[in-house]
Amino acid sequence: MAREDYETVIGLEVHAELSTKTKIFCSCPTEFGGKPNTHCCPVCMAMPGALPVLNEKVVEYAVKAGLATGCEIEKDSKNDRKNYFYPDLPKSYQISQFDKPLCKNGYVEIDTDEGRKKIGITRIHIEEDAGKLNHDDFGRGSLVDLNRAGVPLIEIVSEPDMRSVQEADKYLKKLKSILEYIEVSDCKMQEGSLRADVNISVRKKGAKEFGTRTEMKNMNSFKSITRALEYEIERQIEVVENGGKIEQETLRWDEVSGKTFSMRDKEDAQDYRYFPEPDLVAIRLSDEYIQNIKDNLPELPESRKERYIEEYKLTQKEARTITASKYLSDFFEKSVAICKNPKAVCNWLLSDVARIINEKELEDSEIPFTPEDMAELISLIEKGTISSKIAKDVLEIMFENPEKPSKIIEEKGLVQISDEGAIRAVVEKIIEQNPQSVSDLKGGRDRALGYLVGQAMKETKGKANPQMLNEMFKEIILK
Ligand code: ADP
Ligand code: ZN
Ligand code: MG
């Protein structure tokens, strides 16, 4: 059978670190980094006798995430111990939620080639993060840093509803965008604030049953998720094609070799010996509590997109691309509020700004200049102070050395030449140097005009006002 005869099935378990100020069961700070073991106390270091107290903000953020993804909120919920041994887990169990998660049965909608598609969310539960092992600068073993132990997480488990790598990518991007909008997580993947366990299987098209799945844990970049999935799909199909069987196992994705390796057999729920956490009381939520969070949900990407089409007359695609990123979208709105030119701001953000961000491998939030600077750049073009060609150069400089565009233009002498006398002087010089083009233009060959304007632009290093050059050439040559 051929590659096209197989269907891919993907389900994601996404962990998002919540941006609460303090940890889930103690008042230590959640701040990223810091000297090892400085954000710790007896509770998160698991000293005997230390007792956890649930941070209410964690419940609020999880409920917020549930409501933003269409989940039912469980009014009676509880915490459970998930037991396993690993040196970064000081209690030898993780406080998580087993059979009564805070949220369940939701969905996230994505756009596919065949239209909108709902990806089911099985559940969202709260749990604590583990510490971190540092294997590197210590020859004879590993050192543990517990700063991250006890940082609150939500785990968002999807249904196995995705059917391609593209769908998985879109789902994760959409989910990230929703979490950013409701401001429960900063979703910084490079800092591990958002990471995904990726489950994947293949089956022959038309088959009723799912194939056996493998899982790759803790993936934290879109690029490696895509690469890992593509590799794993090929590997699984090949195994099946050669009459082999897929083992249910946890794999490790190796970025350097671009391959997956077996890590361990898959654990079952029973291996974790879940039981209710005896040191914490059950979580009971009132209708008013839930309703209040619902009433205060901010605008979500979907409705913001619709509003941009209405209010700013952006196209579907433009609106979708800008609103996918909360940062970019907020940036856009602030800029538009100043320069009142939504189309121009949109074009700059989606073309040149996006291109430079891509080249420099920056996140949107790392754009080094402000929405005010963007608005100023656009106004300078509108006023004719600079040409749009020069504006592109100014933008490049703004990324290197974030100063006000007006200041950059002044310092580098980039102001557009719109003085009639100066334009005339250039035009006369170019006419004198290019008699052939001049007679071509007189003879009706319009292309010669473009050439002459081009020469004048070159002469002025792109600073002459092209409109004025055009008119001046015509006036002198064709009069
Ligand atoms: P566990 O919690 O033990 O990892 P779950 O049954 O809760 O296992 O499933 C975890 C994830 O795996 C879910 O996101 C689910 O959608 C996905 N999944 C389950 N079965 C398959 C399968 N056959 N192929 C791909 N993904 C799957
Ligand atoms: Zn602590
Ligand atoms: Mg799993």
Short mmCIF file of C-alpha atoms and ligand atoms in Angstrom, two decimals:
data_model
loop_
_atom_site.label_atom_id
_atom_site.label_comp_id
_atom_site.label_asym_id
_atom_site.label_seq_id
_atom_site.Cartn_x
_atom_site.Cartn_y
_atom_site.Cartn_z
CA MET A 1 0.00 0.00 0.00
CA ALA A 2 1.08 3.55 -0.57
CA ARG A 3 1.66 6.37 1.86
CA GLU A 4 -1.67 7.95 0.79
CA ASP A 5 -3.59 4.90 1.97
CA TYR A 6 -2.84 5.74 5.59
CA GLU A 7 -4.52 8.20 7.88
CA THR A 8 -2.76 9.94 10.74
CA VAL A 9 -4.38 10.32 14.17
CA ILE A 10 -2.96 12.86 16.61
CA GLY A 11 -3.92 13.88 20.16
CA LEU A 12 -2.09 16.48 22.27
CA GLU A 13 -1.64 16.89 25.99
CA VAL A 14 -0.60 20.50 26.46
CA HIS A 15 0.95 21.81 29.65
CA ALA A 16 0.70 25.54 30.24
CA GLU A 17 2.41 27.23 33.16
CA LEU A 18 0.01 29.65 34.76
CA SER A 19 1.15 33.22 35.28
CA THR A 20 0.10 33.47 38.91
CA LYS A 21 2.52 35.38 41.15
CA THR A 22 2.93 32.52 43.58
CA LYS A 23 3.12 28.73 43.37
CA ILE A 24 0.14 26.40 43.52
CA PHE A 25 0.47 25.20 47.14
CA CYS A 26 2.81 27.74 48.80
CA SER A 27 3.63 31.43 48.54
CA CYS A 28 6.99 31.07 46.75
CA PRO A 29 7.37 33.17 43.58
CA THR A 30 6.78 31.53 40.19
CA GLU A 31 9.22 33.83 38.43
CA PHE A 32 11.33 32.13 35.73
CA GLY A 33 15.06 31.68 36.38
CA GLY A 34 16.73 32.88 39.58
CA LYS A 35 19.64 31.20 41.33
CA PRO A 36 18.95 27.49 41.85
CA ASN A 37 16.80 26.71 44.88
CA THR A 38 16.10 30.32 45.85
CA HIS A 39 12.36 30.22 45.09
CA CYS A 40 11.68 27.41 47.54
CA CYS A 41 10.19 26.71 50.95
CA PRO A 42 9.47 23.60 53.06
CA VAL A 43 6.23 22.98 51.13
CA CYS A 44 7.65 22.92 47.62
CA MET A 45 10.82 21.16 48.82
CA ALA A 46 8.64 18.47 50.43
CA MET A 47 9.89 18.72 53.99
CA PRO A 48 8.16 16.24 56.29
CA GLY A 49 5.09 17.76 57.90
CA ALA A 50 4.79 20.72 55.53
CA LEU A 51 1.21 21.14 54.33
CA PRO A 52 -0.04 22.47 50.99
CA VAL A 53 -2.70 25.18 50.66
CA LEU A 54 -4.38 25.61 47.27
CA ASN A 55 -3.81 28.98 45.55
CA GLU A 56 -7.25 30.25 44.58
CA LYS A 57 -5.94 32.05 41.50
CA VAL A 58 -4.99 28.68 40.02
CA VAL A 59 -8.60 27.53 40.15
CA GLU A 60 -9.76 30.83 38.66
CA TYR A 61 -7.27 30.61 35.76
CA ALA A 62 -8.15 26.99 35.02
CA VAL A 63 -11.87 27.81 35.00
CA LYS A 64 -11.14 30.75 32.72
CA ALA A 65 -9.30 28.44 30.30
CA GLY A 66 -12.18 25.98 30.47
CA LEU A 67 -14.80 28.61 29.71
CA ALA A 68 -12.75 30.04 26.84
CA THR A 69 -12.64 26.58 25.24
CA GLY A 70 -16.31 25.72 25.69
CA CYS A 71 -15.79 23.26 28.56
CA GLU A 72 -18.28 22.24 31.22
CA ILE A 73 -16.99 23.32 34.61
CA GLU A 74 -17.02 20.67 37.31
CA LYS A 75 -18.46 22.23 40.45
CA ASP A 76 -17.23 19.36 42.61
CA SER A 77 -13.60 18.73 42.01
CA LYS A 78 -10.59 17.49 43.97
CA ASN A 79 -6.84 16.95 43.90
CA ASP A 80 -5.14 13.57 43.67
CA ARG A 81 -1.66 12.21 44.18
CA LYS A 82 0.03 10.81 41.11
CA ASN A 83 2.86 8.65 42.41
CA TYR A 84 6.10 8.14 40.55
CA PHE A 85 9.73 8.31 41.35
CA TYR A 86 11.98 10.78 39.64
CA PRO A 87 14.69 12.89 41.28
CA ASP A 88 13.14 16.21 40.20
CA LEU A 89 9.93 15.36 42.07
CA PRO A 90 10.72 15.96 45.74
CA LYS A 91 7.57 14.42 47.24
CA SER A 92 7.79 11.38 44.95
CA TYR A 93 4.28 12.22 43.91
CA GLN A 94 2.77 15.04 41.93
CA ILE A 95 -0.41 16.67 43.14
CA SER A 96 -2.66 16.59 40.09
CA GLN A 97 -6.29 15.72 39.33
CA PHE A 98 -7.41 12.25 38.34
CA ASP A 99 -11.09 11.47 37.95
CA LYS A 100 -12.61 14.88 38.71
CA PRO A 101 -10.83 17.48 36.58
CA LEU A 102 -12.02 21.09 36.83
CA CYS A 103 -13.10 21.26 33.18
CA LYS A 104 -14.21 18.76 30.55
CA ASN A 105 -15.85 18.31 27.13
CA GLY A 106 -14.72 21.47 25.39
CA TYR A 107 -13.34 22.23 21.96
CA VAL A 108 -11.12 24.52 19.95
CA GLU A 109 -12.02 25.45 16.39
CA ILE A 110 -9.46 25.54 13.59
CA ASP A 111 -9.64 26.51 9.92
CA THR A 112 -8.83 23.66 7.53
CA ASP A 113 -8.99 23.34 3.76
CA GLU A 114 -12.36 21.65 4.17
CA GLY A 115 -13.69 24.44 6.41
CA ARG A 116 -13.95 24.91 10.16
CA LYS A 117 -13.20 21.91 12.33
CA LYS A 118 -13.73 21.39 16.04
CA ILE A 119 -10.97 19.64 17.94
CA GLY A 120 -12.42 18.16 21.10
CA ILE A 121 -10.94 18.88 24.51
CA THR A 122 -11.36 15.93 26.81
CA ARG A 123 -10.40 17.72 30.00
CA ILE A 124 -8.43 20.49 31.64
CA HIS A 125 -6.99 19.86 35.07
CA ILE A 126 -4.65 21.66 37.47
CA GLU A 127 -1.37 20.24 38.73
CA GLU A 128 2.06 21.23 39.97
CA ASP A 129 5.24 21.35 37.91
CA ALA A 130 8.34 19.36 38.88
CA GLY A 131 11.85 20.71 39.50
CA LYS A 132 14.65 20.68 36.99
CA LEU A 133 17.72 18.48 36.76
CA ASN A 134 20.95 20.09 35.66
CA HIS A 135 23.22 17.46 34.15
CA ASP A 136 25.76 19.70 32.56
CA ASP A 137 28.36 21.49 34.66
CA PHE A 138 28.84 18.75 37.19
CA GLY A 139 30.88 15.75 36.13
CA ARG A 140 29.81 13.07 38.58
CA GLY A 141 26.03 13.38 38.63
CA SER A 142 23.13 15.77 38.43
CA LEU A 143 22.03 18.72 40.51
CA VAL A 144 18.40 19.46 41.17
CA ASP A 145 16.89 22.94 41.09
CA LEU A 146 13.49 23.14 42.76
CA ASN A 147 12.60 26.71 41.73
CA ARG A 148 10.07 25.34 39.27
CA ALA A 149 8.69 22.69 41.65
CA GLY A 150 5.16 23.69 42.58
CA VAL A 151 4.68 26.20 39.76
CA PRO A 152 1.04 25.82 38.72
CA LEU A 153 0.16 24.14 35.44
CA ILE A 154 -2.97 23.34 33.58
CA GLU A 155 -2.93 20.24 31.44
CA ILE A 156 -5.23 20.44 28.44
CA VAL A 157 -5.93 17.01 26.96
CA SER A 158 -7.34 16.89 23.45
CA GLU A 159 -9.37 14.15 21.84
CA PRO A 160 -7.52 12.20 19.12
CA ASP A 161 -9.26 14.45 16.58
CA MET A 162 -6.39 15.75 14.49
CA ARG A 163 -5.76 14.05 11.15
CA SER A 164 -2.59 15.72 9.90
CA VAL A 165 0.53 17.52 11.04
CA GLN A 166 -1.02 20.79 9.80
CA GLU A 167 -4.10 20.29 11.95
CA ALA A 168 -1.97 19.61 15.01
CA ASP A 169 0.04 22.74 14.30
CA LYS A 170 -3.11 24.84 13.88
CA TYR A 171 -4.70 23.44 17.01
CA LEU A 172 -1.67 24.22 19.13
CA LYS A 173 -1.36 27.73 17.69
CA LYS A 174 -5.03 28.42 18.32
CA LEU A 175 -4.85 27.09 21.85
CA LYS A 176 -1.77 29.20 22.54
CA SER A 177 -3.53 32.25 21.21
CA ILE A 178 -6.59 31.66 23.41
CA LEU A 179 -4.42 31.25 26.52
CA GLU A 180 -2.61 34.48 25.68
CA TYR A 181 -5.87 36.39 25.21
CA ILE A 182 -7.29 35.31 28.55
CA GLU A 183 -3.91 36.08 30.14
CA VAL A 184 -3.57 32.91 32.17
CA SER A 185 -0.14 31.96 30.75
CA ASP A 186 2.63 33.83 28.98
CA CYS A 187 3.00 30.75 26.72
CA LYS A 188 6.73 31.32 26.23
CA MET A 189 7.69 28.05 24.59
CA GLN A 190 11.43 28.68 24.79
CA GLU A 191 11.10 29.04 28.58
CA GLY A 192 8.98 25.91 28.75
CA SER A 193 5.79 27.76 29.75
CA LEU A 194 3.96 25.88 27.03
CA ARG A 195 4.90 22.33 26.12
CA ALA A 196 3.10 19.46 24.52
CA ASP A 197 3.06 15.69 24.79
CA VAL A 198 2.35 14.52 21.28
CA ASN A 199 0.46 11.25 20.73
CA ILE A 200 0.40 9.77 17.28
CA SER A 201 -0.80 6.69 15.46
CA VAL A 202 -1.53 5.66 11.89
CA ARG A 203 -4.24 3.46 10.43
CA LYS A 204 -5.40 2.40 7.01
CA LYS A 205 -7.97 4.80 5.60
CA GLY A 206 -11.48 3.63 6.36
CA ALA A 207 -10.40 1.54 9.39
CA LYS A 208 -12.73 1.78 12.38
CA GLU A 209 -10.18 1.23 15.15
CA PHE A 210 -7.30 3.51 15.98
CA GLY A 211 -3.79 2.17 15.59
CA THR A 212 -1.42 1.82 18.54
CA ARG A 213 0.04 5.20 19.49
CA THR A 214 3.43 6.42 20.51
CA GLU A 215 4.03 9.52 22.59
CA MET A 216 6.72 12.18 22.53
CA LYS A 217 6.88 14.18 25.72
CA ASN A 218 7.70 17.81 26.49
CA MET A 219 7.99 19.21 22.99
CA ASN A 220 8.43 22.95 23.13
CA SER A 221 8.71 24.36 19.65
CA PHE A 222 6.33 24.28 16.70
CA LYS A 223 9.20 23.44 14.41
CA SER A 224 10.31 20.35 16.32
CA ILE A 225 6.73 19.15 16.78
CA THR A 226 6.20 19.32 13.02
CA ARG A 227 9.49 17.60 12.24
CA ALA A 228 8.99 14.94 14.91
CA LEU A 229 5.46 14.17 13.72
CA GLU A 230 6.53 13.93 10.10
CA TYR A 231 9.33 11.56 11.00
CA GLU A 232 7.16 9.44 13.27
CA ILE A 233 4.37 9.10 10.69
CA GLU A 234 6.85 7.76 8.14
CA ARG A 235 8.42 5.43 10.68
CA GLN A 236 5.09 3.98 11.79
CA ILE A 237 3.85 3.44 8.24
CA GLU A 238 7.07 1.68 7.37
CA VAL A 239 6.78 -0.64 10.38
CA VAL A 240 3.20 -1.50 9.48
CA GLU A 241 4.01 -1.92 5.78
CA ASN A 242 6.76 -4.37 6.66
CA GLY A 243 4.33 -6.45 8.66
CA GLY A 244 5.58 -5.22 12.04
CA LYS A 245 3.67 -3.99 15.06
CA ILE A 246 3.81 -0.53 16.66
CA GLU A 247 4.73 -0.75 20.34
CA GLN A 248 2.91 1.62 22.66
CA GLU A 249 5.84 3.52 24.10
CA THR A 250 7.24 6.89 25.01
CA LEU A 251 9.74 8.19 22.49
CA ARG A 252 12.39 10.83 22.65
CA TRP A 253 12.76 13.20 19.70
CA ASP A 254 16.34 14.02 18.91
CA GLU A 255 16.65 17.39 17.20
CA VAL A 256 20.18 16.75 15.90
CA SER A 257 19.68 13.40 14.18
CA GLY A 258 16.06 14.17 13.33
CA LYS A 259 14.92 10.78 14.66
CA THR A 260 12.86 9.37 17.50
CA PHE A 261 14.28 6.93 20.03
CA SER A 262 12.57 4.59 22.44
CA MET A 263 12.64 5.95 26.00
CA ARG A 264 10.45 3.67 28.04
CA ASP A 265 7.33 1.53 27.88
CA LYS A 266 4.14 3.44 28.34
CA GLU A 267 2.81 3.62 31.90
CA ASP A 268 -0.85 3.01 32.58
CA ALA A 269 -2.94 4.97 35.06
CA GLN A 270 -2.62 2.07 37.49
CA ASP A 271 1.16 2.43 37.53
CA TYR A 272 0.67 5.84 39.14
CA ARG A 273 -1.43 4.55 42.06
CA TYR A 274 -3.63 7.65 42.06
CA PHE A 275 -5.49 8.44 45.28
CA PRO A 276 -7.21 11.55 46.67
CA GLU A 277 -4.80 14.06 48.20
CA PRO A 278 -5.53 13.82 51.93
CA ASP A 279 -3.83 17.14 52.81
CA LEU A 280 -6.21 19.25 50.73
CA VAL A 281 -9.95 19.81 50.96
CA ALA A 282 -12.22 19.19 47.99
CA ILE A 283 -12.81 22.07 45.57
CA ARG A 284 -16.40 23.27 45.49
CA LEU A 285 -17.43 26.06 43.12
CA SER A 286 -20.68 28.02 43.24
CA ASP A 287 -22.69 28.95 40.17
CA GLU A 288 -22.07 32.63 40.90
CA TYR A 289 -18.33 32.06 41.03
CA ILE A 290 -18.34 30.44 37.59
CA GLN A 291 -20.78 32.95 36.12
CA ASN A 292 -18.65 35.81 37.35
CA ILE A 293 -15.58 34.47 35.56
CA LYS A 294 -17.65 33.90 32.43
CA ASP A 295 -18.98 37.46 32.49
CA ASN A 296 -15.48 38.83 32.76
CA LEU A 297 -13.85 36.85 29.95
CA PRO A 298 -12.01 39.20 27.60
CA GLU A 299 -12.54 39.35 23.84
CA LEU A 300 -11.27 36.09 22.29
CA PRO A 301 -9.34 35.76 19.01
CA GLU A 302 -12.39 34.63 17.06
CA SER A 303 -14.56 37.65 17.89
CA ARG A 304 -11.67 40.03 17.55
CA LYS A 305 -11.11 38.67 14.05
CA GLU A 306 -14.74 39.34 13.11
CA ARG A 307 -14.50 42.84 14.54
CA TYR A 308 -11.39 43.62 12.45
CA ILE A 309 -13.21 42.63 9.28
CA GLU A 310 -16.17 44.84 10.24
CA GLU A 311 -14.44 47.78 11.79
CA TYR A 312 -11.13 47.99 9.93
CA LYS A 313 -12.19 46.34 6.65
CA LEU A 314 -9.36 43.83 6.78
CA THR A 315 -9.66 40.65 4.74
CA GLN A 316 -10.40 37.31 6.45
CA LYS A 317 -6.81 36.28 6.07
CA GLU A 318 -5.33 39.55 7.31
CA ALA A 319 -7.65 39.59 10.31
CA ARG A 320 -6.92 35.99 11.12
CA THR A 321 -3.16 36.41 10.92
CA ILE A 322 -3.06 39.54 13.07
CA THR A 323 -5.47 38.32 15.74
CA ALA A 324 -3.70 34.96 16.04
CA SER A 325 -1.11 36.76 18.15
CA LYS A 326 -2.44 38.82 21.04
CA TYR A 327 0.74 40.84 21.14
CA LEU A 328 0.62 41.69 17.43
CA SER A 329 -3.07 42.41 17.64
CA ASP A 330 -2.68 44.80 20.59
CA PHE A 331 0.24 46.42 18.76
CA PHE A 332 -1.93 46.85 15.68
CA GLU A 333 -4.75 48.50 17.59
CA LYS A 334 -2.47 50.94 19.40
CA SER A 335 -0.84 51.96 16.13
CA VAL A 336 -4.16 52.38 14.35
CA ALA A 337 -5.49 54.52 17.20
CA ILE A 338 -2.69 57.00 16.45
CA CYS A 339 -2.26 57.00 12.66
CA LYS A 340 -5.87 56.06 11.79
CA ASN A 341 -4.73 53.93 8.87
CA PRO A 342 -5.58 50.27 9.56
CA LYS A 343 -4.70 49.05 6.05
CA ALA A 344 -1.23 50.58 6.22
CA VAL A 345 -0.49 49.22 9.71
CA CYS A 346 -1.75 45.80 8.66
CA ASN A 347 0.40 45.80 5.51
CA TRP A 348 3.53 46.79 7.38
CA LEU A 349 2.99 44.22 10.13
CA LEU A 350 2.21 41.35 7.78
CA SER A 351 4.86 42.08 5.18
CA ASP A 352 8.07 43.82 6.18
CA VAL A 353 7.79 43.48 9.96
CA ALA A 354 6.82 39.81 9.66
CA ARG A 355 9.68 39.17 7.25
CA ILE A 356 12.29 40.73 9.54
CA ILE A 357 10.90 38.94 12.61
CA ASN A 358 11.18 35.72 10.69
CA GLU A 359 14.73 36.36 9.54
CA LYS A 360 15.84 37.27 13.04
CA GLU A 361 13.84 34.42 14.61
CA LEU A 362 12.13 36.79 17.04
CA GLU A 363 8.83 36.37 18.85
CA ASP A 364 6.21 39.05 18.15
CA SER A 365 6.71 40.35 21.67
CA GLU A 366 10.36 41.02 20.85
CA ILE A 367 9.65 43.72 18.25
CA PRO A 368 12.07 46.35 19.57
CA PHE A 369 10.03 49.44 18.74
CA THR A 370 6.63 50.68 19.91
CA PRO A 371 3.23 50.94 18.20
CA GLU A 372 3.74 54.72 18.36
CA ASP A 373 6.93 54.39 16.28
CA MET A 374 5.07 52.28 13.70
CA ALA A 375 2.35 54.93 13.50
CA GLU A 376 4.93 57.68 13.10
CA LEU A 377 6.65 55.86 10.24
CA ILE A 378 3.33 55.58 8.41
CA SER A 379 2.50 59.24 8.99
CA LEU A 380 5.89 60.26 7.63
CA ILE A 381 5.11 58.46 4.37
CA GLU A 382 1.65 59.97 4.20
CA LYS A 383 3.05 63.46 4.68
CA GLY A 384 5.59 62.81 1.93
CA THR A 385 8.55 63.32 4.28
CA ILE A 386 9.94 59.98 3.14
CA SER A 387 9.16 57.64 0.28
CA SER A 388 7.89 54.15 1.07
CA LYS A 389 11.12 52.79 -0.28
CA ILE A 390 13.14 54.78 2.24
CA ALA A 391 10.62 53.77 4.92
CA LYS A 392 11.65 50.16 4.41
CA ASP A 393 15.25 51.11 5.14
CA VAL A 394 14.15 53.07 8.20
CA LEU A 395 12.26 50.00 9.44
CA GLU A 396 15.42 47.89 9.13
CA ILE A 397 17.24 50.48 11.23
CA MET A 398 14.42 50.50 13.79
CA PHE A 399 15.03 46.80 14.36
CA GLU A 400 18.76 47.35 14.87
CA ASN A 401 18.61 50.51 16.88
CA PRO A 402 15.13 51.33 18.11
CA GLU A 403 14.83 55.09 17.83
CA LYS A 404 11.98 57.27 16.70
CA PRO A 405 11.68 57.11 12.89
CA SER A 406 11.78 60.91 12.68
CA LYS A 407 15.08 60.89 14.52
CA ILE A 408 16.55 58.16 12.29
CA ILE A 409 15.50 60.07 9.19
CA GLU A 410 17.05 63.25 10.45
CA GLU A 411 20.29 61.63 11.59
CA LYS A 412 20.80 59.69 8.38
CA GLY A 413 19.63 62.51 6.12
CA LEU A 414 16.87 60.44 4.58
CA VAL A 415 14.27 63.14 4.18
CA GLN A 416 12.61 62.94 0.78
CA ILE A 417 13.57 65.60 -1.72
CA SER A 418 10.34 67.39 -2.62
CA ASP A 419 11.78 70.79 -3.28
CA GLU A 420 10.88 71.80 -6.80
CA GLY A 421 14.20 73.47 -7.55
CA ALA A 422 16.17 70.45 -6.38
CA ILE A 423 14.01 68.07 -8.38
CA ARG A 424 14.38 70.20 -11.49
CA ALA A 425 18.15 70.21 -11.13
CA VAL A 426 18.30 66.42 -10.95
CA VAL A 427 15.91 66.00 -13.86
CA GLU A 428 17.91 68.35 -16.06
CA LYS A 429 21.12 66.54 -15.25
CA ILE A 430 19.62 63.15 -16.12
CA ILE A 431 18.14 64.53 -19.36
CA GLU A 432 21.53 65.77 -20.42
CA GLN A 433 23.17 62.42 -19.69
CA ASN A 434 20.55 60.30 -21.48
CA PRO A 435 19.73 61.82 -24.91
CA GLN A 436 18.70 58.44 -26.31
CA SER A 437 16.03 57.85 -23.66
CA VAL A 438 14.81 61.39 -24.09
CA SER A 439 14.23 60.93 -27.80
CA ASP A 440 12.67 57.51 -27.15
CA LEU A 441 10.18 59.13 -24.82
CA LYS A 442 9.46 61.84 -27.35
CA GLY A 443 8.87 59.11 -29.91
CA GLY A 444 6.17 57.65 -27.68
CA ARG A 445 8.07 54.91 -25.88
CA ASP A 446 6.71 55.24 -22.38
CA ARG A 447 9.16 52.75 -20.91
CA ALA A 448 11.87 55.35 -21.31
CA LEU A 449 10.17 57.45 -18.64
CA GLY A 450 10.57 54.66 -16.10
CA TYR A 451 14.22 54.40 -16.97
CA LEU A 452 14.81 58.13 -16.54
CA VAL A 453 13.00 58.21 -13.19
CA GLY A 454 15.07 55.23 -12.12
CA GLN A 455 18.28 57.06 -13.02
CA ALA A 456 17.15 60.12 -11.05
CA MET A 457 16.33 57.94 -8.04
CA LYS A 458 19.77 56.40 -8.25
CA GLU A 459 21.35 59.83 -8.46
CA THR A 460 19.52 60.93 -5.27
CA LYS A 461 20.03 57.58 -3.45
CA GLY A 462 16.29 56.96 -3.47
CA LYS A 463 15.43 60.22 -1.79
CA ALA A 464 13.71 62.11 -4.60
CA ASN A 465 9.93 62.20 -4.59
CA PRO A 466 9.10 59.77 -7.45
CA GLN A 467 5.77 61.41 -8.19
CA MET A 468 7.43 64.78 -8.71
CA LEU A 469 10.18 63.25 -10.87
CA ASN A 470 7.58 61.68 -13.11
CA GLU A 471 5.75 64.90 -13.67
CA MET A 472 8.88 66.98 -14.10
CA PHE A 473 10.32 64.65 -16.79
CA LYS A 474 7.04 64.73 -18.70
CA GLU A 475 6.74 68.46 -18.36
CA ILE A 476 10.23 69.17 -19.68
CA ILE A 477 10.46 66.52 -22.39
CA LEU A 478 6.91 66.36 -23.71
CA LYS A 479 5.83 69.96 -23.42
P1 ADP B 1 -2.49 9.04 28.99
O1 ADP B 1 -3.09 10.04 29.92
O2 ADP B 1 -2.17 7.75 29.62
O3 ADP B 1 -1.31 9.59 28.24
P2 ADP B 1 -4.95 9.19 27.39
O4 ADP B 1 -5.82 8.05 27.01
O5 ADP B 1 -5.52 10.18 28.34
O6 ADP B 1 -3.56 8.62 27.88
O7 ADP B 1 -4.57 9.91 26.05
C1 ADP B 1 -3.59 10.85 25.97
C2 ADP B 1 -3.62 11.55 24.63
O8 ADP B 1 -3.43 10.61 23.59
C3 ADP B 1 -4.92 12.25 24.34
O9 ADP B 1 -4.63 13.53 23.87
C4 ADP B 1 -5.57 11.40 23.26
O10 ADP B 1 -6.30 12.22 22.36
C5 ADP B 1 -4.38 10.81 22.56
N1 ADP B 1 -4.65 9.50 21.95
C6 ADP B 1 -5.29 8.45 22.51
N2 ADP B 1 -5.32 7.42 21.66
C7 ADP B 1 -4.66 7.80 20.54
C8 ADP B 1 -4.33 7.15 19.31
N3 ADP B 1 -4.66 5.90 19.04
N4 ADP B 1 -3.65 7.86 18.39
C9 ADP B 1 -3.27 9.13 18.63
N5 ADP B 1 -3.54 9.78 19.77
C10 ADP B 1 -4.22 9.13 20.72
ZN ZN B 2 7.40 27.01 48.30
MG MG B 3 0.16 11.09 28.21
#
